[in-house]
XYZ file of C-alpha atoms in Angstrom:
763
model
C 107.162 -0.315 0.997
C 107.872 -2.041 4.387
C 111.561 -3.315 3.189
C 111.966 0.732 2.151
C 111.003 1.391 6.308
C 113.121 -0.988 7.708
C 116.523 0.084 5.576
C 115.207 4.175 6.754
C 115.024 3.427 10.325
C 118.340 0.959 10.568
C 120.239 3.996 8.753
C 118.301 6.539 11.143
C 119.131 4.663 14.251
C 123.004 4.405 13.161
C 122.513 8.406 12.576
C 121.490 9.131 15.322
C 123.497 6.616 17.880
C 126.526 8.485 17.061
C 124.670 11.774 17.444
C 123.115 10.267 21.054
C 127.058 9.579 21.951
C 127.991 13.437 21.446
C 124.834 14.799 22.741
C 125.046 17.515 25.033
C 123.915 16.844 28.467
C 121.220 20.387 28.232
C 118.278 18.049 28.973
C 114.977 18.794 30.717
C 113.598 16.330 33.289
C 111.602 15.752 36.235
C 108.319 14.409 37.688
C 104.296 14.321 36.436
C 102.072 14.370 39.853
C 98.265 14.090 40.176
C 97.662 17.379 41.970
C 95.546 15.960 44.004
C 96.631 12.914 45.631
C 100.445 13.432 44.779
C 100.663 10.098 42.940
C 102.742 9.511 40.106
C 101.164 9.672 36.052
C 102.222 6.833 33.976
C 101.542 7.639 30.279
C 101.860 10.945 30.828
C 102.426 13.136 26.995
C 104.982 15.560 28.081
C 105.439 17.378 24.880
C 107.985 20.825 23.332
C 106.055 21.333 20.739
C 108.526 24.137 19.167
C 111.348 21.150 19.316
C 109.111 18.663 17.954
C 110.192 16.299 20.904
C 107.864 14.573 23.174
C 107.603 11.847 25.196
C 105.770 9.371 28.132
C 106.391 9.311 31.266
C 107.420 5.731 33.076
C 105.175 3.858 35.405
C 106.887 6.409 38.165
C 105.620 9.467 36.574
C 109.517 10.413 35.620
C 110.344 11.782 32.266
C 113.900 13.583 30.478
C 113.271 15.239 27.615
C 116.120 16.427 24.977
C 118.795 17.663 25.189
C 118.171 20.778 23.820
C 119.370 23.814 22.059
C 120.023 26.573 24.619
C 116.887 29.214 24.852
C 113.052 28.891 25.816
C 110.236 26.627 25.381
C 107.437 26.009 26.309
C 106.290 22.555 27.390
C 102.470 20.847 27.410
C 101.907 17.960 29.710
C 98.936 15.746 29.171
C 96.985 13.154 30.092
C 93.444 11.634 29.660
C 90.984 12.542 32.351
C 93.497 15.742 33.810
C 93.742 18.990 33.132
C 96.605 20.270 30.081
C 99.371 22.032 31.856
C 101.550 24.548 29.491
C 104.493 26.295 31.281
C 108.099 27.367 30.307
C 111.510 26.231 30.835
C 114.862 27.936 30.285
C 117.555 25.644 29.032
C 121.351 27.078 29.281
C 123.771 25.669 26.977
C 126.064 22.766 28.915
C 124.092 22.996 31.891
C 121.272 20.700 33.425
C 118.163 22.458 34.207
C 116.626 22.152 37.914
C 114.273 18.751 37.619
C 110.056 19.849 37.145
C 107.602 18.892 39.779
C 104.193 18.912 36.960
C 101.100 18.780 39.058
C 98.341 17.621 36.906
C 94.587 18.838 37.987
C 91.949 16.137 37.351
C 89.322 17.071 35.569
C 85.588 15.339 34.018
C 85.009 18.050 31.759
C 86.810 18.308 28.592
C 84.266 20.943 26.081
C 86.928 24.064 27.450
C 90.098 22.384 27.602
C 90.415 19.259 25.219
C 93.558 20.825 23.261
C 92.912 21.108 19.449
C 95.210 21.645 16.501
C 92.710 20.937 13.241
C 90.291 24.331 13.310
C 93.853 26.356 13.255
C 97.015 24.388 12.439
C 98.264 25.634 15.751
C 97.842 23.959 19.044
C 94.801 25.818 20.856
C 92.556 24.939 23.599
C 89.042 24.396 22.190
C 88.274 26.724 24.323
C 89.954 29.481 22.821
C 89.005 28.408 19.294
C 86.853 30.685 17.652
C 85.111 28.128 15.780
C 83.148 25.167 16.441
C 85.057 21.729 17.186
C 84.549 18.137 18.511
C 87.067 15.918 19.489
C 86.957 12.144 20.654
C 89.583 11.145 22.999
C 91.705 7.648 23.237
C 89.913 7.492 26.752
C 86.758 7.268 24.886
C 87.482 4.685 22.418
C 88.898 2.634 24.485
C 86.071 2.531 26.520
C 83.266 2.385 23.327
C 85.428 0.441 21.076
C 83.378 1.064 18.013
C 84.050 -0.838 14.756
C 85.163 1.412 12.849
C 86.861 4.960 12.216
C 82.860 6.242 11.069
C 81.607 4.748 14.338
C 83.522 6.365 16.946
C 81.902 9.733 14.996
C 78.503 8.439 16.660
C 78.958 9.663 19.686
C 80.226 13.719 18.639
C 78.138 16.771 18.501
C 77.062 18.043 15.715
C 78.115 15.026 13.634
C 75.394 12.425 12.205
C 76.700 8.779 11.111
C 75.072 7.000 7.749
C 75.695 3.863 7.190
C 75.052 2.192 3.639
C 76.138 -1.481 4.581
C 77.479 -3.051 8.002
C 80.940 -2.250 6.346
C 80.689 1.051 5.231
C 79.802 4.132 7.762
C 79.864 8.579 6.458
C 80.145 10.953 8.435
C 77.207 14.320 7.809
C 79.119 17.446 9.114
C 76.475 20.297 8.559
C 74.023 18.785 6.240
C 77.002 17.268 4.052
C 78.656 14.296 3.374
C 80.831 12.223 1.255
C 83.266 14.173 -0.751
C 82.383 17.696 0.495
C 83.416 16.185 3.936
C 87.533 16.219 3.837
C 88.908 13.669 5.694
C 92.549 13.548 7.059
C 94.965 10.741 8.506
C 97.937 12.069 10.215
C 97.484 15.389 8.592
C 97.278 13.797 5.307
C 94.469 13.863 2.819
C 92.344 10.362 3.076
C 90.333 11.831 0.165
C 91.433 11.055 -3.459
C 89.901 12.232 -7.137
C 87.347 9.168 -6.737
C 85.591 10.202 -3.375
C 82.445 9.631 -4.119
C 80.111 11.568 -4.617
C 76.801 11.252 -0.970
C 77.745 8.695 1.642
C 80.502 6.290 1.050
C 82.580 3.807 2.851
C 86.289 5.393 3.422
C 86.227 6.035 6.801
C 85.377 2.822 7.545
C 88.877 1.752 6.431
C 90.652 3.364 9.385
C 90.694 1.801 12.510
C 90.012 3.604 15.406
C 92.117 1.466 17.697
C 94.981 3.019 15.968
C 93.976 6.344 16.889
C 95.030 8.679 19.586
C 92.224 11.507 18.631
C 89.525 12.205 15.939
C 89.539 15.815 15.430
C 86.378 17.473 13.853
C 86.211 21.121 12.173
C 82.881 21.788 11.780
C 81.880 24.420 9.124
C 84.659 25.242 5.341
C 87.948 24.153 6.642
C 88.809 24.725 2.546
C 91.334 27.865 3.746
C 93.242 25.223 6.381
C 92.884 22.127 4.342
C 91.272 22.934 0.880
C 89.866 21.095 -1.641
C 86.528 18.973 -0.037
C 85.910 21.249 2.863
C 82.262 22.509 2.274
C 80.765 20.804 5.831
C 84.123 20.362 7.951
C 87.214 18.224 8.391
C 87.618 15.388 9.996
C 91.205 14.576 11.245
C 91.916 11.130 12.748
C 95.491 11.536 14.413
C 97.059 7.948 15.410
C 99.284 7.445 18.509
C 102.677 7.647 18.212
C 105.260 5.564 19.582
C 107.337 7.870 22.203
C 110.589 7.803 23.439
C 111.836 6.726 27.451
C 112.854 8.371 29.437
C 114.966 5.702 31.417
C 116.594 3.727 29.180
C 115.346 1.394 26.904
C 111.863 -0.206 27.143
C 109.734 -2.963 25.777
C 105.913 -2.690 26.233
C 103.450 -4.726 24.827
C 99.367 -5.053 24.766
C 97.279 -8.193 24.139
C 93.329 -7.872 23.484
C 90.300 -8.897 22.195
C 86.713 -8.853 22.112
C 83.756 -11.114 21.776
C 79.905 -9.763 20.619
C 77.146 -11.740 21.299
C 75.268 -13.987 18.261
C 78.816 -14.224 17.066
C 78.791 -10.519 15.622
C 82.287 -10.404 16.550
C 85.840 -11.644 17.205
C 88.564 -9.726 17.521
C 92.270 -9.533 18.880
C 94.643 -7.503 18.946
C 98.568 -7.617 19.607
C 100.366 -4.245 19.999
C 104.465 -4.183 20.756
C 107.033 -1.413 21.522
C 110.685 -1.185 21.865
C 111.837 2.274 22.932
C 114.881 3.963 24.220
C 116.318 8.076 25.272
C 116.338 8.904 20.643
C 114.688 6.419 19.227
C 110.826 4.609 19.485
C 109.787 1.716 17.089
C 105.587 -0.151 17.782
C 103.680 -2.368 16.011
C 100.042 -3.117 16.034
C 98.443 -5.955 14.149
C 94.599 -6.785 14.535
C 92.804 -9.205 13.241
C 88.987 -8.568 13.279
C 85.614 -10.956 11.834
C 82.525 -9.479 11.702
C 79.453 -11.652 11.954
C 76.111 -10.440 10.252
C 74.009 -7.199 12.031
C 71.528 -8.452 14.453
C 69.314 -5.570 14.205
C 66.488 -4.366 16.318
C 63.136 -5.617 17.917
C 61.596 -8.408 14.742
C 63.723 -7.498 12.213
C 66.787 -10.138 13.322
C 69.745 -11.168 11.393
C 70.456 -8.732 8.210
C 72.400 -11.094 5.488
C 75.094 -11.029 4.298
C 76.589 -7.928 6.204
C 79.305 -9.508 7.907
C 82.911 -9.542 7.003
C 86.975 -9.995 7.887
C 89.336 -7.277 7.888
C 93.518 -7.450 8.948
C 95.073 -4.011 10.271
C 98.763 -3.478 10.875
C 100.273 -0.245 11.257
C 104.149 0.120 12.401
C 105.848 3.218 13.724
C 109.524 4.743 14.239
C 110.151 7.975 15.738
C 113.950 9.124 16.444
C 115.119 12.114 17.864
C 118.146 13.223 16.042
C 119.052 15.892 18.005
C 119.712 19.104 16.009
C 119.256 16.913 13.011
C 115.468 16.796 13.826
C 112.670 14.236 14.786
C 111.991 11.949 12.300
C 108.972 9.700 12.210
C 108.284 7.205 9.914
C 104.641 5.165 9.208
C 103.261 2.599 7.258
C 99.972 1.410 7.932
C 97.909 -1.979 6.067
C 94.260 -2.649 6.286
C 92.727 -5.117 4.335
C 88.866 -5.889 4.628
C 88.018 -9.420 2.396
C 83.913 -9.305 0.853
C 82.273 -6.511 2.787
C 78.613 -6.704 1.058
C 75.791 -4.375 0.508
C 72.962 -5.868 2.053
C 70.746 -2.921 0.685
C 71.700 -4.239 -2.776
C 70.967 -8.162 -1.967
C 67.482 -7.684 -0.139
C 65.926 -4.728 -2.305
C 67.757 -4.286 -5.629
C 67.608 -7.856 -7.291
C 71.051 -8.996 -6.473
C 72.045 -12.179 -5.757
C 75.866 -11.281 -4.878
C 76.953 -7.253 -4.187
C 80.240 -7.565 -2.713
C 83.423 -4.996 -2.093
C 85.551 -7.689 -2.752
C 88.375 -6.456 -1.393
C 88.761 -2.796 -0.280
C 92.338 -2.568 0.519
C 94.205 0.770 1.780
C 97.678 1.835 2.529
C 100.023 4.333 3.450
C 103.209 4.776 4.331
C 104.819 8.200 5.311
C 108.293 10.215 6.033
C 107.878 13.619 8.629
C 110.943 15.797 9.314
C 109.967 17.944 12.359
C 113.450 20.833 12.605
C 114.222 21.990 15.468
C 113.243 26.112 15.581
C 116.218 28.623 13.844
C 116.908 31.784 15.646
C 115.196 34.292 13.171
C 113.622 32.394 10.800
C 111.628 30.194 12.410
C 110.209 28.442 15.163
C 109.214 25.346 13.503
C 109.230 23.445 10.210
C 108.059 20.266 8.934
C 108.550 18.621 5.478
C 106.885 15.514 4.616
C 107.096 12.578 2.232
C 103.899 10.540 1.221
C 102.759 7.479 -0.699
C 99.069 5.966 -0.638
C 97.194 3.443 -2.275
C 93.606 2.519 -2.316
C 92.082 -0.570 -3.884
C 88.192 -1.111 -4.113
C 87.179 -4.505 -6.320
C 83.736 -4.986 -6.483
C 81.460 -7.970 -7.284
C 77.512 -8.309 -8.501
C 75.041 -10.592 -9.862
C 71.302 -10.010 -10.656
C 69.400 -12.601 -9.386
C 68.625 -15.567 -11.754
C 70.962 -13.962 -14.012
C 74.559 -16.146 -14.526
C 76.720 -12.813 -15.634
C 79.271 -11.534 -13.059
C 79.966 -7.802 -13.341
C 84.017 -8.264 -11.575
C 85.240 -4.137 -11.434
C 87.759 -2.480 -9.651
C 89.377 0.683 -9.239
C 93.022 1.228 -7.479
C 94.232 4.930 -7.248
C 98.576 5.486 -6.092
C 99.116 9.261 -4.658
C 102.371 10.459 -4.044
C 102.170 13.341 -1.877
C 104.899 16.379 -0.464
C 103.707 18.799 1.980
C 105.764 21.848 3.788
C 104.393 23.606 7.156
C 106.446 26.694 8.485
C 105.408 28.584 11.775
C 106.569 31.270 13.089
C 106.579 34.464 15.794
C 105.999 37.379 14.617
C 106.081 41.116 15.795
C 102.857 42.321 17.809
C 102.003 38.723 19.133
C 101.051 37.632 15.806
C 101.581 33.893 14.399
C 101.873 32.657 11.291
C 101.462 29.026 9.524
C 102.572 28.685 6.333
C 102.963 25.495 3.821
C 103.006 24.808 0.421
C 100.959 20.600 -0.941
C 101.140 18.501 -3.423
C 99.492 15.520 -3.984
C 98.828 13.633 -7.539
C 97.343 10.537 -7.792
C 97.013 7.926 -10.362
C 93.875 5.718 -11.276
C 93.679 2.521 -12.688
C 90.334 1.135 -13.723
C 88.881 -1.859 -15.264
C 85.539 -4.027 -15.407
C 85.607 -7.923 -16.806
C 81.773 -9.558 -17.572
C 82.353 -13.351 -16.872
C 79.578 -15.309 -17.863
C 80.629 -19.344 -17.122
C 76.455 -20.360 -18.434
C 77.922 -18.974 -22.097
C 81.362 -19.473 -21.468
C 82.147 -15.610 -22.405
C 84.162 -12.984 -20.738
C 84.204 -9.336 -21.819
C 86.470 -6.499 -21.421
C 84.624 -3.501 -20.868
C 85.462 0.593 -19.641
C 86.322 0.409 -16.159
C 83.712 3.117 -13.841
C 86.660 5.436 -14.221
C 88.987 6.114 -17.666
C 92.088 3.732 -17.116
C 94.992 5.851 -16.355
C 92.996 8.875 -15.528
C 94.697 11.337 -13.080
C 95.072 13.697 -11.098
C 97.596 17.092 -9.860
C 96.540 18.973 -6.639
C 98.759 22.122 -5.461
C 98.163 24.489 -3.199
C 100.037 27.193 -0.795
C 98.135 28.521 2.609
C 99.164 31.016 5.083
C 97.254 31.308 9.008
C 97.429 33.933 11.229
C 96.442 34.516 14.817
C 96.708 37.375 17.143
C 95.177 38.230 20.540
C 94.793 42.047 21.330
C 93.826 41.781 25.459
C 90.099 40.896 25.103
C 89.274 39.802 21.053
C 91.322 37.473 19.357
C 92.061 37.806 15.307
C 92.270 34.784 12.882
C 92.768 35.118 9.180
C 93.365 32.495 6.611
C 94.093 32.183 2.816
C 94.817 29.748 0.423
C 94.968 29.078 -3.580
C 94.731 25.574 -5.117
C 95.208 24.245 -8.245
C 94.262 21.358 -9.396
C 93.506 19.492 -13.198
C 92.230 15.959 -14.055
C 92.894 14.315 -17.127
C 91.488 11.646 -18.363
C 91.176 9.805 -22.238
C 88.232 7.956 -22.975
C 87.601 6.786 -26.177
C 83.647 6.283 -25.610
C 82.554 9.551 -24.127
C 85.342 11.903 -25.334
C 88.463 12.976 -23.472
C 88.522 15.432 -20.162
C 90.963 17.752 -19.699
C 89.494 20.247 -16.456
C 92.184 22.706 -14.581
C 90.158 24.451 -11.875
C 92.000 26.698 -9.335
C 90.450 28.829 -6.171
C 91.121 31.810 -3.586
C 89.400 31.142 -0.274
C 89.617 33.056 2.648
C 88.706 33.121 6.483
C 88.319 35.188 8.783
C 87.139 34.506 12.896
C 86.618 36.576 15.934
C 86.696 35.631 19.098
C 85.855 38.081 22.292
C 85.832 37.327 26.057
C 82.720 38.304 28.186
C 84.258 38.164 31.928
C 86.347 35.190 32.877
C 84.018 32.680 32.482
C 82.644 33.638 28.228
C 83.424 34.195 25.113
C 81.438 34.894 21.982
C 82.574 34.193 18.417
C 81.744 33.856 15.239
C 83.666 33.260 11.286
C 82.909 33.674 8.088
C 84.956 30.817 5.573
C 85.060 30.460 2.061
C 84.564 26.470 0.631
C 86.464 25.208 -2.124
C 85.276 21.581 -3.971
C 87.025 21.171 -7.464
C 85.176 18.439 -9.581
C 87.124 14.993 -9.317
C 87.237 12.047 -10.936
C 83.880 10.220 -9.825
C 82.053 13.948 -10.898
C 83.358 13.542 -14.221
C 83.833 10.891 -15.551
C 81.725 8.167 -14.079
C 79.747 5.325 -16.135
C 78.465 2.244 -13.864
C 75.055 1.743 -11.407
C 74.218 3.718 -8.489
C 71.764 3.655 -5.757
C 68.788 3.675 -7.818
C 69.812 3.968 -11.585
C 72.683 4.458 -13.739
C 75.361 7.070 -13.993
C 77.283 8.513 -17.349
C 79.988 10.711 -17.606
C 79.451 14.534 -17.419
C 83.087 15.472 -19.257
C 82.769 19.200 -17.231
C 81.669 20.463 -14.617
C 82.998 23.811 -12.381
C 83.625 23.540 -8.821
C 81.087 23.389 -6.130
C 82.007 27.024 -3.549
C 80.588 28.000 0.071
C 80.706 30.655 2.386
C 79.807 29.121 6.299
C 78.915 31.750 8.221
C 78.653 30.747 12.234
C 78.122 33.313 15.522
C 78.551 31.262 18.911
C 78.904 31.596 22.375
C 80.992 29.836 24.961
C 80.487 29.348 28.803
C 82.545 28.163 31.319
C 82.229 27.439 35.297
C 83.821 25.042 38.399
C 81.439 22.451 37.799
C 80.703 22.945 34.016
C 80.791 23.902 30.427
C 78.381 24.623 27.608
C 78.522 25.451 23.580
C 75.929 27.699 21.828
C 76.914 27.890 17.749
C 73.842 29.019 14.663
C 75.675 28.072 11.445
C 74.501 28.994 7.796
C 76.249 27.431 4.442
C 75.289 29.189 1.270
C 76.758 26.690 -1.814
C 76.845 27.727 -4.660
C 77.351 25.843 -7.789
C 76.752 23.028 -6.108
C 76.950 19.549 -8.585
C 74.646 16.588 -8.042
C 72.900 14.121 -10.234
C 70.023 15.244 -13.246
C 67.760 12.589 -15.058
C 69.252 11.888 -18.668
C 66.126 11.442 -20.766
C 67.444 10.550 -23.826
C 70.907 9.076 -24.222
C 73.679 10.733 -25.997
C 73.714 9.510 -29.564
C 76.233 7.097 -30.363
C 76.326 5.317 -27.167
C 75.209 1.840 -26.754
C 72.224 0.935 -24.268
C 72.952 0.927 -20.899
C 70.664 -1.487 -19.150
C 68.741 0.748 -17.282
C 65.985 3.046 -17.552
C 66.857 5.285 -14.712
C 70.273 7.467 -16.663
C 71.501 10.570 -14.569
C 74.312 12.746 -15.343
C 76.115 15.108 -13.190
C 75.236 19.027 -12.973
C 76.089 22.500 -11.408
C 72.016 22.902 -9.876
C 72.820 25.954 -8.685
C 72.225 27.067 -5.187
C 71.490 26.400 -1.996
C 72.113 26.685 1.296
C 72.162 24.739 5.171
C 71.426 26.151 8.161
C 71.662 24.974 12.340
C 71.986 25.443 15.433
C 74.417 22.493 17.253
C 74.354 22.956 21.100
C 76.061 20.661 23.907
C 77.403 21.171 27.577
C 78.690 19.047 30.323
C 78.228 19.149 34.334
C 80.047 17.414 37.119
C 77.706 16.750 39.835
C 80.172 15.837 41.931
C 84.242 14.787 41.599
C 83.699 11.441 39.296
C 80.281 11.964 38.361
C 79.563 13.428 34.821
C 77.139 14.331 32.617
C 76.742 15.565 28.873
C 74.917 16.195 26.291
C 74.437 18.287 22.597
C 71.696 18.514 20.131
C 71.723 18.885 16.521
C 69.242 20.737 14.312
C 69.750 21.559 10.643
C 67.418 22.918 7.657
C 68.705 21.885 4.254
C 67.136 23.861 1.124
C 68.022 23.668 -2.500
C 66.888 27.232 -4.106
C 67.617 26.246 -7.744
C 65.127 23.598 -7.511
C 62.540 24.526 -4.700
C 62.838 21.757 -2.948
C 64.884 19.801 -0.130
C 68.274 19.697 -0.145
C 69.263 15.573 -0.487
C 70.333 13.302 2.969
C 70.002 16.865 5.504
C 69.936 14.523 8.956
C 66.894 15.247 11.369
C 66.716 16.858 14.678
C 69.123 14.732 16.707
C 71.094 14.704 20.118
C 72.292 12.490 22.985
C 72.343 12.375 27.025
C 75.467 10.991 28.567
C 76.456 10.127 32.008
C 79.624 8.766 33.709
C 80.859 7.439 36.718
C 84.636 7.085 37.582
C 85.098 4.629 40.621
C 87.577 4.782 43.759
C 88.542 1.503 42.535
C 90.091 1.278 39.196
C 86.004 0.858 38.244
C 83.644 2.575 35.373
C 80.413 3.027 34.219
C 79.074 4.822 31.203
C 75.229 5.036 29.711
C 74.029 7.321 26.917
C 70.543 7.800 25.460
C 70.708 8.795 21.655
C 67.854 10.238 19.374
C 67.062 11.409 16.674
C 63.698 12.809 15.429
C 61.665 11.509 12.058
C 62.553 12.956 8.502
C 60.681 13.599 6.454
C 61.604 16.805 4.620
C 62.901 14.730 1.287
C 64.077 15.825 -2.299
C 62.741 14.108 -5.420
C 66.847 12.168 -5.316
C 64.919 11.015 -1.251
C 62.451 9.863 -3.152
C 64.171 7.308 -5.775
C 66.608 5.978 -2.953
C 65.535 2.776 -1.796
C 67.157 3.891 1.384
C 64.750 5.734 2.531
C 60.855 4.864 3.569
C 58.146 6.337 1.984
C 57.112 9.277 3.518
C 60.504 8.915 5.104
C 62.955 7.746 7.977
C 60.899 7.405 11.341
C 62.162 8.695 14.753
C 64.482 6.923 17.134
C 66.110 6.619 20.223
C 68.457 3.986 21.583
C 69.954 3.284 25.323
C 73.687 1.899 25.328
C 75.488 1.234 28.412
C 79.114 0.731 29.101
C 81.403 -0.541 32.130
C 85.008 -1.444 32.919
C 87.294 -2.254 35.658
C 91.326 -2.096 36.043
C 92.285 -5.033 38.013
C 95.804 -3.929 38.732
C 98.449 -1.775 36.459
C 98.006 -4.028 33.646
C 95.155 -6.331 33.198
C 91.808 -4.815 32.416
C 88.232 -5.839 31.721
C 85.300 -3.914 29.626
C 81.825 -4.365 28.349
C 79.202 -3.101 26.696
C 75.309 -3.742 26.085
C 74.477 -1.823 23.043
C 70.161 -0.786 22.303
C 69.165 -2.018 25.705
C 65.398 -1.727 24.901
C 66.274 -3.635 21.221
C 64.270 -0.750 19.610
C 63.903 -1.830 15.686
C 66.003 1.944 14.086
C 68.120 3.310 10.992
C 69.676 6.265 10.660
C 68.148 8.365 8.127
C 69.450 7.282 4.807
C 71.000 3.935 5.935
C 70.521 0.940 4.202
C 71.488 -1.370 6.643
C 69.494 -1.009 10.455
C 71.143 -0.573 13.685
C 71.943 -3.153 16.412
C 69.534 -4.755 18.131
C 70.084 -5.833 21.860
C 73.757 -7.183 21.286
C 76.647 -7.392 24.572
C 80.280 -7.507 23.915
C 83.224 -8.348 26.560
C 87.012 -6.656 26.212
C 89.915 -7.739 27.807
C 93.037 -5.350 27.564
C 96.697 -7.133 29.434
C 99.953 -4.781 28.890
C 103.175 -5.325 29.734
C-alpha cells in the first residue's frame, strides 16, 4: 500500500507541476490578523469549500490561494481560540483580486461558534445545527494530551467513556455503546462486520495526536451515515497537510511526554514539505504505556501496560481544474494489550490482545464546481485492514489458546453537493463497503505436546457487503430552518459454518430524519428532530463462538435488524459573554439484539466447557430517555468557565428490567485561564453518581460490583507555556486528591494521583 501511495504521489506531482506552469493567475491572497491587537495569525486555515482548496497562513499571517475559475466563492477562515469568519470573494477570469485583510475576533466561547460537518454532512456553525453536537478541538487535545481516541472524548458533553482495559475504551452516547455507535475516520466507517456488541476497544486504536478535531452527533445518525448509528456518530477528522502560500516550506515537530511511576514514555516526530500546489506530511509516534497505578490504596494494576507504534503519511495535491487529490496511509500497531480484569477476576494467567493492528489507506478526489451541475463532488476509494490476535491461558493450565481475526475492507464512496432553487441545499451520495474476514484458532498444550486447530471466533472467509444511497437537504425561511434526510441501506452477510450451519442474510432498510429550528429573537433558538435508526446484524451478532465477559456465546444464525426512533427537543441561547444548551431526548428501540441464556446446547454440538451458555436474540422493545445541559461563560477576556451534566434512563420493556450498562448521572465543571505572555491553566472537576439500576446481565458482569458502581469525583489540572514561537512546555496533574474510582462497567480503575510533563519543539 505504501509503495502504491508513493508511486501515485509522484505521478500526480508531475501532472500538477505541468499544470502549475500554465496556470492562470486568478488567485486569492491576503493577510489574517487578530482583530484586537492587529498582529498576524500564523497557522490559520483559509479555505474555499466549493473548490476543495485549503491552506494555512505562514508566520506572517499571509496566504495565497488558487488559481480559481472565475466566479463567486465563499471563503472560510478559522483558527483555534478565534471566531470563525466567512466572507465572499469575486474572482474574474485572468485577473488578480485585491488582497484581503481578514480580522478574526478572539473568543473564549466555542459552544455556539464551532464549525461541524458530521450532523448534516455540510459545514455548519454548531449554534445553527438543529441536533445536539459536541466538538473536541485540536487545542483541547494538545493541552490535555489524552492517550487514546476514547480518552480524548472523556470530557466531551454527553459522552461517557467505559474502559474494559487500559488499552481499551468505549464511548457511551445516549445510553448506547459498541456497535450501536458509529465511528468514522476522515469520513470512512471504522465499524466493520466484526464490531462487538457492548463495550469494545476499537476507538483506542485511534491516535489522538493525529486528530484535528473529533465531532460527536448525539442521537441517531443513520440517515446521514447508515447502519450502527443508533446512539450517535463519532467522527475523527485528522489533520491534513496544507499548501504554503510563499513557496516551498519545510516544517517539523519533535515532542515527548513522560508520566510518573513509569506509566508513560512517548515520543512523536512530524515532518512536512509544502509548496503552492502540493504538500506532504508524515508522523511517527512511539509510545510505551506502563501498568496503570490506581487511586487510594489500589496501587499498581498489573498486567495492564502495553506498547504502541503509530505512523501516518498524507499528501495533498492541488491539480487546478483537475481537482484536489488527497492520499493517506495510516498504521497503528499495539503489542500485547492485556485484560487486567480477566487475570484478576476470571481465573486467567494470561489474557491479552496480541497484537491489535489497524491500517487505512485512501485516495480522495474533490472536483471543482461545475456550473449547472454540482457545487461540490467528492470521490473516495479506500482500503482498510484490522487484525486482532488473542492469547489466553487459565491459571494452573498448560493449554494456551491462540486465535486471530483479520478483516480486509474495500470501500468506494461518492458525494455531491448542490444549491437548489428557493434556498435549498442538497447533499447526496452512494457508498459501498465490502468486508472479508479470516478467522482461526489454535490450542497449544506444550505439556501434552499437542497443537489442535479449531474453528475461529467467526467462520473463516465470511463476508459482508454494505451498499447505500442517501440524500440530505436543508433550507431556511426567515426564522425557520428545516432539514430533511433519507437513506436506503442494503446488507448481505454470508458465512459457511459446518458446525452450526451456514448464514446468508440480506436485510435492508429505509430510514428518514427531519429537524427544525426556530429563532426566538437574536440570541435564542429552539430545535427539535425525529430520526429513524437502523443496525443490520453483523457477523459478531450472527456467528460468534467463544468466551465473553461472563460466559460462552454460540452463534445465533438468524436475526432481525435493530431499529430505533430518536426524538429530541432543545433550546440554545447565547450572549456576549455566555452560551448554553438544554436538550431532552428519547430513543425508542425495537428488535434490540441482546444475549439470552441457553439452558441446553443444540443437539449434535460438542461440550463447550462452560455452564453459562448464551446466544443472541431480538429481545423486543426498550427505550432510553434523558436530558443533557451544557454551558460556557467568559468572566473576562482570557477567563472561561464551562460545564455540562448528562442523565439517561434506560428500560428494557420486553424484559421489564433496566437496560444494560446505562451510565449514571455524570457531569463536569471546568475553568481555563489564558495569560498574556503565552501561558495557560486549566482545571476540571468531573463526577459520576452511583449507578445501582442494574439489569440481570449487569448483575452477572464481574466488572460491576455487587449492588452497583459507587459514585466518584476527581480533579485534574493542566498548565503550559509557550517559551518562544517554536518551543512549548506543558504538564498535567491527574486525580489531584487520589480518589479510588472506576467508571461504570469498566474492568480497570481510573488513574490515581499522577503527573506528566511534555515538551514540544517546532521548526
